[in-house]
PDB file of C-alpha atoms and ligand atoms in Angstrom:
ATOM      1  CA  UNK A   1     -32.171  24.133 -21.485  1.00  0.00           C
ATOM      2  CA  UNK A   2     -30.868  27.560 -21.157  1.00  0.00           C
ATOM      3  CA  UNK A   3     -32.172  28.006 -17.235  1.00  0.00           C
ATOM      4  CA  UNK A   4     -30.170  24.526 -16.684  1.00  0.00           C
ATOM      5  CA  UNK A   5     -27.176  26.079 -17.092  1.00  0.00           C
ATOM      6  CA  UNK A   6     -25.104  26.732 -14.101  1.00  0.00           C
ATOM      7  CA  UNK A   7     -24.579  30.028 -13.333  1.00  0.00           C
ATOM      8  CA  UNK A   8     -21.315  30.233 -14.681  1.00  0.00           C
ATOM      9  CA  UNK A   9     -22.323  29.300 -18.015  1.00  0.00           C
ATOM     10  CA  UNK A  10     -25.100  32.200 -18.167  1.00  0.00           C
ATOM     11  CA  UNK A  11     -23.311  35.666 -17.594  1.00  0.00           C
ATOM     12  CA  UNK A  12     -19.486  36.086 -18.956  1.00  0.00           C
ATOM     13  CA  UNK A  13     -16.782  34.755 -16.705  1.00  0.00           C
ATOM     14  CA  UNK A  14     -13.436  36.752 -15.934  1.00  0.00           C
ATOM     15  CA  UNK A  15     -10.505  34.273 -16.208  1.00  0.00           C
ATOM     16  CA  UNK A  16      -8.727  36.627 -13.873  1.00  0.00           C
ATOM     17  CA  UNK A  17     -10.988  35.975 -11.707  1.00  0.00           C
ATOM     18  CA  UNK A  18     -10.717  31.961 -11.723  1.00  0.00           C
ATOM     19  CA  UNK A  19      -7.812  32.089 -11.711  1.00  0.00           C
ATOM     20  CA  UNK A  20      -7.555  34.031  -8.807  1.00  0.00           C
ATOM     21  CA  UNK A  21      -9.731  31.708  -6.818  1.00  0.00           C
ATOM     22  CA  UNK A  22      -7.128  28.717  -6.736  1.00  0.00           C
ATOM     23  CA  UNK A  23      -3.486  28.517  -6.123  1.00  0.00           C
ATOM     24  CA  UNK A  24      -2.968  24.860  -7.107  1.00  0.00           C
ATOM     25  CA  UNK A  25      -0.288  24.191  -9.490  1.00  0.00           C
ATOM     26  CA  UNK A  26      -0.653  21.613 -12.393  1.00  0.00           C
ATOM     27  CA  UNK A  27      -4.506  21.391 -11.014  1.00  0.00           C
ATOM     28  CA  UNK A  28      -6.363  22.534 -13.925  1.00  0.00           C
ATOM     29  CA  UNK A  29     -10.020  24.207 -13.110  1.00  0.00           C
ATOM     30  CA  UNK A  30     -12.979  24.103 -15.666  1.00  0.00           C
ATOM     31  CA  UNK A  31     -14.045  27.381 -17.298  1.00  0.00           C
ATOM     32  CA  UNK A  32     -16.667  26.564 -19.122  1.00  0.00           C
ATOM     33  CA  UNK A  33     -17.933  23.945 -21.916  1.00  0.00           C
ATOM     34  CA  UNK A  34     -18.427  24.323 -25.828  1.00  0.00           C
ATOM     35  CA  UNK A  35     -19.984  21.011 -27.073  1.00  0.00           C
ATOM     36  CA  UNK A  36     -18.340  18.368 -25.822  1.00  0.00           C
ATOM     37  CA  UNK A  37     -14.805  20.362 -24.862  1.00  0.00           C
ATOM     38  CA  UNK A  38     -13.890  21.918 -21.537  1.00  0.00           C
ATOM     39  CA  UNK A  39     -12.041  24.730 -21.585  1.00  0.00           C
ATOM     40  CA  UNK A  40      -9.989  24.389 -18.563  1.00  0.00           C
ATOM     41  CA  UNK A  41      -7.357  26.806 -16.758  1.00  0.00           C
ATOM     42  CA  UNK A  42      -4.351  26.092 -14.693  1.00  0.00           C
ATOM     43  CA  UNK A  43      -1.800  27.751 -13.202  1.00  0.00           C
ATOM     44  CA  UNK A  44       1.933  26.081 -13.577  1.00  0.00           C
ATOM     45  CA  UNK A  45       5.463  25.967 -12.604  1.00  0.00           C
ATOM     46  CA  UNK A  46       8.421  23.578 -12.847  1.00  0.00           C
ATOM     47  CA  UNK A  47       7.749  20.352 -15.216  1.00  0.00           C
ATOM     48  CA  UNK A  48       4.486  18.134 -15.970  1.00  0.00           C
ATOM     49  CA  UNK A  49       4.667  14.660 -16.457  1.00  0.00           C
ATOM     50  CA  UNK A  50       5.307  13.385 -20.078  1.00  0.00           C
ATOM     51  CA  UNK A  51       2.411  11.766 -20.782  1.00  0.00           C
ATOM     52  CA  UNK A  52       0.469  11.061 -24.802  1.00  0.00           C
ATOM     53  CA  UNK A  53      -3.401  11.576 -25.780  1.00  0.00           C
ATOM     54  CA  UNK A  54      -4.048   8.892 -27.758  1.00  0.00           C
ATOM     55  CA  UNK A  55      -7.219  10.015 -29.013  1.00  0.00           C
ATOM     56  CA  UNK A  56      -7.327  13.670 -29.056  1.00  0.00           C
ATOM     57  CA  UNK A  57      -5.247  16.947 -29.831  1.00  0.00           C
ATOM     58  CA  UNK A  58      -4.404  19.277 -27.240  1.00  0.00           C
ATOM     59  CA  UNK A  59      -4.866  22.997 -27.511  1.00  0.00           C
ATOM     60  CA  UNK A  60      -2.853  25.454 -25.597  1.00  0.00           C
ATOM     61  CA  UNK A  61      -2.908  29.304 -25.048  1.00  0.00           C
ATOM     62  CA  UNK A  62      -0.776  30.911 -22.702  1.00  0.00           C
ATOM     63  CA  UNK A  63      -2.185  33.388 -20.527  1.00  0.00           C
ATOM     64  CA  UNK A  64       0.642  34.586 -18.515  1.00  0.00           C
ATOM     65  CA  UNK A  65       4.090  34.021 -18.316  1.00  0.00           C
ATOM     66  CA  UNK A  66       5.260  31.675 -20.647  1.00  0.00           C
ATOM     67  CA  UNK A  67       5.560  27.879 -20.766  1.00  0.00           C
ATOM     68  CA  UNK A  68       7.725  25.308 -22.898  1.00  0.00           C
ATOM     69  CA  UNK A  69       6.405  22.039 -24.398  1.00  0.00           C
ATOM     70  CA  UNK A  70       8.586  19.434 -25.272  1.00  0.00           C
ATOM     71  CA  UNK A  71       7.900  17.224 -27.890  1.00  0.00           C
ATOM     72  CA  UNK A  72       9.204  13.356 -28.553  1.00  0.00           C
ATOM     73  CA  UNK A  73       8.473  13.485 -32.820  1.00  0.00           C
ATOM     74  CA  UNK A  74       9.396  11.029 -35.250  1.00  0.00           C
ATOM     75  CA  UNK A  75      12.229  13.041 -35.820  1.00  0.00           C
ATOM     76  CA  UNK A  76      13.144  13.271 -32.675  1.00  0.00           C
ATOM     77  CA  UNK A  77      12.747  15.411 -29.092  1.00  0.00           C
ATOM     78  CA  UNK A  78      12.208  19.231 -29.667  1.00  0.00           C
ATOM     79  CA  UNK A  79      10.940  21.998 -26.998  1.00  0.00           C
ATOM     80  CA  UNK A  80       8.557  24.843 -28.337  1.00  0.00           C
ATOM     81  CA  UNK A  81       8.513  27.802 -26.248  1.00  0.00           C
ATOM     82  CA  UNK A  82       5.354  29.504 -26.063  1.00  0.00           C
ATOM     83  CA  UNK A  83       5.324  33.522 -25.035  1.00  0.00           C
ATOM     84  CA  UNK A  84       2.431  35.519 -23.173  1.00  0.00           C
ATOM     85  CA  UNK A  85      -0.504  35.180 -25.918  1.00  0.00           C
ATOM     86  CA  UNK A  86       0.948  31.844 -28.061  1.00  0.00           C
ATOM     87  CA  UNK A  87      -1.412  29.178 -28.902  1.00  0.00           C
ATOM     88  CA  UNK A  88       0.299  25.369 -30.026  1.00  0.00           C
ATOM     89  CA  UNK A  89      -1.755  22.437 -30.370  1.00  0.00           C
ATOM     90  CA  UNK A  90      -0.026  19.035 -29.709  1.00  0.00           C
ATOM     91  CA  UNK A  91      -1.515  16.405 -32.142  1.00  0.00           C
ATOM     92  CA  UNK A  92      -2.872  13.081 -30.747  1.00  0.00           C
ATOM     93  CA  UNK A  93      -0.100  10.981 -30.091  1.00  0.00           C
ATOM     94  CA  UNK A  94       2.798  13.018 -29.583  1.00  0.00           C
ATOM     95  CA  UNK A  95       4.526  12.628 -26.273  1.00  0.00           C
ATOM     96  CA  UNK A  96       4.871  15.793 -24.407  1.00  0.00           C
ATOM     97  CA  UNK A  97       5.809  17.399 -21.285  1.00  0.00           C
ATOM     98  CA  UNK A  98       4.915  21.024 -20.766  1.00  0.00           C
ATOM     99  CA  UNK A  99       7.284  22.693 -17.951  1.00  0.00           C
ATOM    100  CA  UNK A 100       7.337  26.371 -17.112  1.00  0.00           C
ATOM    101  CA  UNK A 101      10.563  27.792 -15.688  1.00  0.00           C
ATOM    102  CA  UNK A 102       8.514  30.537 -13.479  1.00  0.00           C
ATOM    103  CA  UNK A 103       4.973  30.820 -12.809  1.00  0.00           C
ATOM    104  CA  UNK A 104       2.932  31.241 -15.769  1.00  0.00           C
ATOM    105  CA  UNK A 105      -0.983  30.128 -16.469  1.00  0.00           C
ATOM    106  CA  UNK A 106      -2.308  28.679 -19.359  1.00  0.00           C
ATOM    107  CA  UNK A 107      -5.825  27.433 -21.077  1.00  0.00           C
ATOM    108  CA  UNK A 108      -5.929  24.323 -22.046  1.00  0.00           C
ATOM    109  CA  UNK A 109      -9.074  23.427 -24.941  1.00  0.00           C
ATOM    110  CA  UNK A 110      -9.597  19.583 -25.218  1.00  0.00           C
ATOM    111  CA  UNK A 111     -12.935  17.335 -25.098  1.00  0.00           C
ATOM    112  CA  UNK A 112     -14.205  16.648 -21.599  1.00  0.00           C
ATOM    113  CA  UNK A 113     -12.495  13.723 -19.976  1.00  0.00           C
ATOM    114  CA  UNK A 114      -9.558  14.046 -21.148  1.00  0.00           C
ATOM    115  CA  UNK A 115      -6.927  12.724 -18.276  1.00  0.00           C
ATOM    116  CA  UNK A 116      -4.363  15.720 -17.371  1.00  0.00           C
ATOM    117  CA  UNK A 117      -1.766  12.798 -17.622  1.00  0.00           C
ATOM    118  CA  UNK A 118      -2.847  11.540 -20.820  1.00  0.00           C
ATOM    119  CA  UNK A 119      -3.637   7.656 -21.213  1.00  0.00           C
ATOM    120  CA  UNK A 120      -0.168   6.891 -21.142  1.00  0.00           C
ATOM    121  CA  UNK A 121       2.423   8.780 -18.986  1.00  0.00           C
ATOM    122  CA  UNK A 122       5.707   8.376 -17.300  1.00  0.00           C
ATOM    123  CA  UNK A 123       5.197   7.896 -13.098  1.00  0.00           C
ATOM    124  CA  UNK A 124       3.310  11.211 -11.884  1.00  0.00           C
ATOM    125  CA  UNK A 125       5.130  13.741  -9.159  1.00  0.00           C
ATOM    126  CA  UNK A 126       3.677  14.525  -6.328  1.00  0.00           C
ATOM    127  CA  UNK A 127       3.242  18.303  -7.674  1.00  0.00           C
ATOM    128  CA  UNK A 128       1.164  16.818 -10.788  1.00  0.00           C
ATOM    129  CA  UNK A 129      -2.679  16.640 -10.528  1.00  0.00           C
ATOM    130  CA  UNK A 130      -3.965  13.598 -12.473  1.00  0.00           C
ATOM    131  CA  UNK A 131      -7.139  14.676 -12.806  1.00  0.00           C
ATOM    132  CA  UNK A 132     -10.060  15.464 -15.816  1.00  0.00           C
ATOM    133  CA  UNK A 133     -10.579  19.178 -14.191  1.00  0.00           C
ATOM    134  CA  UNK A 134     -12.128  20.766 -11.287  1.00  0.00           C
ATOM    135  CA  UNK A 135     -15.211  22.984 -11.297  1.00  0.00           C
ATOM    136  CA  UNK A 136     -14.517  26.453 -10.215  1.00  0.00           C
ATOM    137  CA  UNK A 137     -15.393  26.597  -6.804  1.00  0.00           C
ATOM    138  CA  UNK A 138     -18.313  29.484  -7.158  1.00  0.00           C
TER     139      UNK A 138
HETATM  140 NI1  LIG B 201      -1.349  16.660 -22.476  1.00  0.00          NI
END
Protein backbone atom coordinates (compact mmCIF):
# COMPACT_ATOMS: atom_id res chain seq x y z
CA UNK A 1 0.00 0.00 0.00
CA UNK A 2 2.72 2.19 1.16
CA UNK A 3 4.00 3.14 -2.67
CA UNK A 4 0.11 4.11 -3.21
CA UNK A 5 0.40 6.82 -1.19
CA UNK A 6 0.54 10.17 -2.73
CA UNK A 7 3.47 11.89 -2.31
CA UNK A 8 2.33 13.99 0.29
CA UNK A 9 1.51 11.28 2.51
CA UNK A 10 5.19 9.70 2.23
CA UNK A 11 7.80 12.42 3.39
CA UNK A 12 6.65 15.04 6.31
CA UNK A 13 4.65 18.01 5.15
CA UNK A 14 5.34 21.71 6.42
CA UNK A 15 1.94 23.32 7.25
CA UNK A 16 3.70 26.58 6.60
CA UNK A 17 4.14 25.58 3.59
CA UNK A 18 0.33 24.69 2.67
CA UNK A 19 -0.62 27.14 3.92
CA UNK A 20 1.37 29.30 2.02
CA UNK A 21 0.22 27.83 -1.23
CA UNK A 22 -3.49 29.20 -0.98
CA UNK A 23 -4.96 32.46 -0.02
CA UNK A 24 -8.63 31.39 0.09
CA UNK A 25 -10.46 32.27 3.12
CA UNK A 26 -13.00 29.84 4.81
CA UNK A 27 -11.66 27.26 1.92
CA UNK A 28 -10.21 24.61 3.96
CA UNK A 29 -7.24 22.45 2.14
CA UNK A 30 -6.50 18.72 3.08
CA UNK A 31 -3.24 17.95 4.90
CA UNK A 32 -3.21 14.66 5.16
CA UNK A 33 -5.45 11.53 6.36
CA UNK A 34 -5.30 9.31 9.64
CA UNK A 35 -7.92 6.50 9.19
CA UNK A 36 -10.84 7.74 8.11
CA UNK A 37 -10.20 11.69 9.30
CA UNK A 38 -8.77 14.50 7.21
CA UNK A 39 -6.85 16.78 8.77
CA UNK A 40 -7.62 19.86 6.93
CA UNK A 41 -6.17 23.59 7.11
CA UNK A 42 -7.73 26.89 6.41
CA UNK A 43 -6.99 30.19 6.63
CA UNK A 44 -9.94 32.63 8.10
CA UNK A 45 -11.24 36.00 8.72
CA UNK A 46 -14.56 37.67 9.56
CA UNK A 47 -17.54 35.07 10.49
CA UNK A 48 -18.46 31.38 9.18
CA UNK A 49 -21.79 30.34 8.77
CA UNK A 50 -23.57 28.75 11.85
CA UNK A 51 -24.07 25.56 10.81
CA UNK A 52 -24.41 21.79 13.29
CA UNK A 53 -22.61 18.25 12.63
CA UNK A 54 -25.05 16.01 13.37
CA UNK A 55 -22.97 13.08 13.41
CA UNK A 56 -19.55 13.98 14.36
CA UNK A 57 -17.36 16.23 16.77
CA UNK A 58 -15.26 18.84 15.49
CA UNK A 59 -11.68 19.35 16.50
CA UNK A 60 -9.96 22.63 16.33
CA UNK A 61 -6.32 23.92 16.84
CA UNK A 62 -5.38 27.28 16.13
CA UNK A 63 -2.36 27.85 14.29
CA UNK A 64 -2.09 31.51 14.06
CA UNK A 65 -3.86 34.30 15.20
CA UNK A 66 -6.69 33.49 17.11
CA UNK A 67 -10.32 32.63 16.34
CA UNK A 68 -13.71 32.67 18.44
CA UNK A 69 -16.39 29.94 18.32
CA UNK A 70 -19.69 30.60 19.33
CA UNK A 71 -21.74 28.14 20.73
CA UNK A 72 -25.86 27.83 20.84
CA UNK A 73 -25.90 25.18 24.27
CA UNK A 74 -28.75 24.08 26.12
CA UNK A 75 -27.99 26.70 28.35
CA UNK A 76 -27.80 29.06 26.07
CA UNK A 77 -25.32 31.07 23.35
CA UNK A 78 -21.65 31.40 24.62
CA UNK A 79 -18.36 32.42 22.49
CA UNK A 80 -14.98 30.58 23.39
CA UNK A 81 -12.02 32.38 22.33
CA UNK A 82 -9.27 30.32 21.27
CA UNK A 83 -5.44 31.91 21.42
CA UNK A 84 -2.35 30.97 19.10
CA UNK A 85 -1.86 27.11 20.15
CA UNK A 86 -5.69 26.35 21.75
CA UNK A 87 -7.37 23.24 20.78
CA UNK A 88 -11.63 23.06 21.49
CA UNK A 89 -13.62 20.38 20.15
CA UNK A 90 -17.34 21.19 19.42
CA UNK A 91 -19.46 18.05 20.21
CA UNK A 92 -21.90 16.68 17.56
CA UNK A 93 -24.80 18.72 17.61
CA UNK A 94 -23.93 21.93 18.93
CA UNK A 95 -24.59 24.87 16.69
CA UNK A 96 -21.61 26.94 16.05
CA UNK A 97 -20.16 29.68 14.16
CA UNK A 98 -16.43 30.20 14.28
CA UNK A 99 -15.47 33.99 13.28
CA UNK A 100 -12.01 35.46 13.53
CA UNK A 101 -11.74 39.22 14.04
CA UNK A 102 -8.23 39.36 11.97
CA UNK A 103 -6.60 36.84 9.96
CA UNK A 104 -5.75 33.82 11.77
CA UNK A 105 -5.41 29.93 10.43
CA UNK A 106 -6.55 27.02 12.00
CA UNK A 107 -6.58 22.93 11.67
CA UNK A 108 -9.52 21.51 11.66
CA UNK A 109 -9.48 17.24 12.60
CA UNK A 110 -12.87 15.61 11.61
CA UNK A 111 -13.71 12.28 9.51
CA UNK A 112 -13.53 12.75 5.76
CA UNK A 113 -16.70 14.15 4.31
CA UNK A 114 -17.60 16.10 6.65
CA UNK A 115 -19.50 19.31 4.93
CA UNK A 116 -17.59 22.71 6.02
CA UNK A 117 -21.27 23.93 6.57
CA UNK A 118 -22.35 21.12 8.56
CA UNK A 119 -25.69 19.20 7.55
CA UNK A 120 -27.67 21.90 8.76
CA UNK A 121 -26.66 25.62 8.48
CA UNK A 122 -28.07 29.05 8.30
CA UNK A 123 -27.91 30.54 4.32
CA UNK A 124 -24.03 30.49 3.33
CA UNK A 125 -22.09 34.03 2.40
CA UNK A 126 -20.55 34.42 -0.47
CA UNK A 127 -17.03 34.45 1.50
CA UNK A 128 -17.95 30.80 2.94
CA UNK A 129 -16.67 27.69 1.04
CA UNK A 130 -19.21 24.84 1.38
CA UNK A 131 -17.08 22.35 0.61
CA UNK A 132 -15.57 18.68 2.19
CA UNK A 133 -11.79 20.07 1.53
CA UNK A 134 -9.46 20.64 -1.23
CA UNK A 135 -6.28 18.70 -1.95
CA UNK A 136 -3.22 20.76 -1.69
CA UNK A 137 -2.43 21.74 -4.98
CA UNK A 138 1.28 19.94 -5.15
NI1 LIG B 1 -18.33 22.97 11.97
Amino acid sequence: MTDQLPAHRRQPLSLDTALASFDALWSPRIVTHVNDYDVRVAKVEGEHVWHVHDDTDEFFLVLDGELEIALREPAGERTVTLAKGSVFVVPRGTEHRPAARERAAILVFEPTGTLSVGDRHEEVPDHVDATTGHALQA
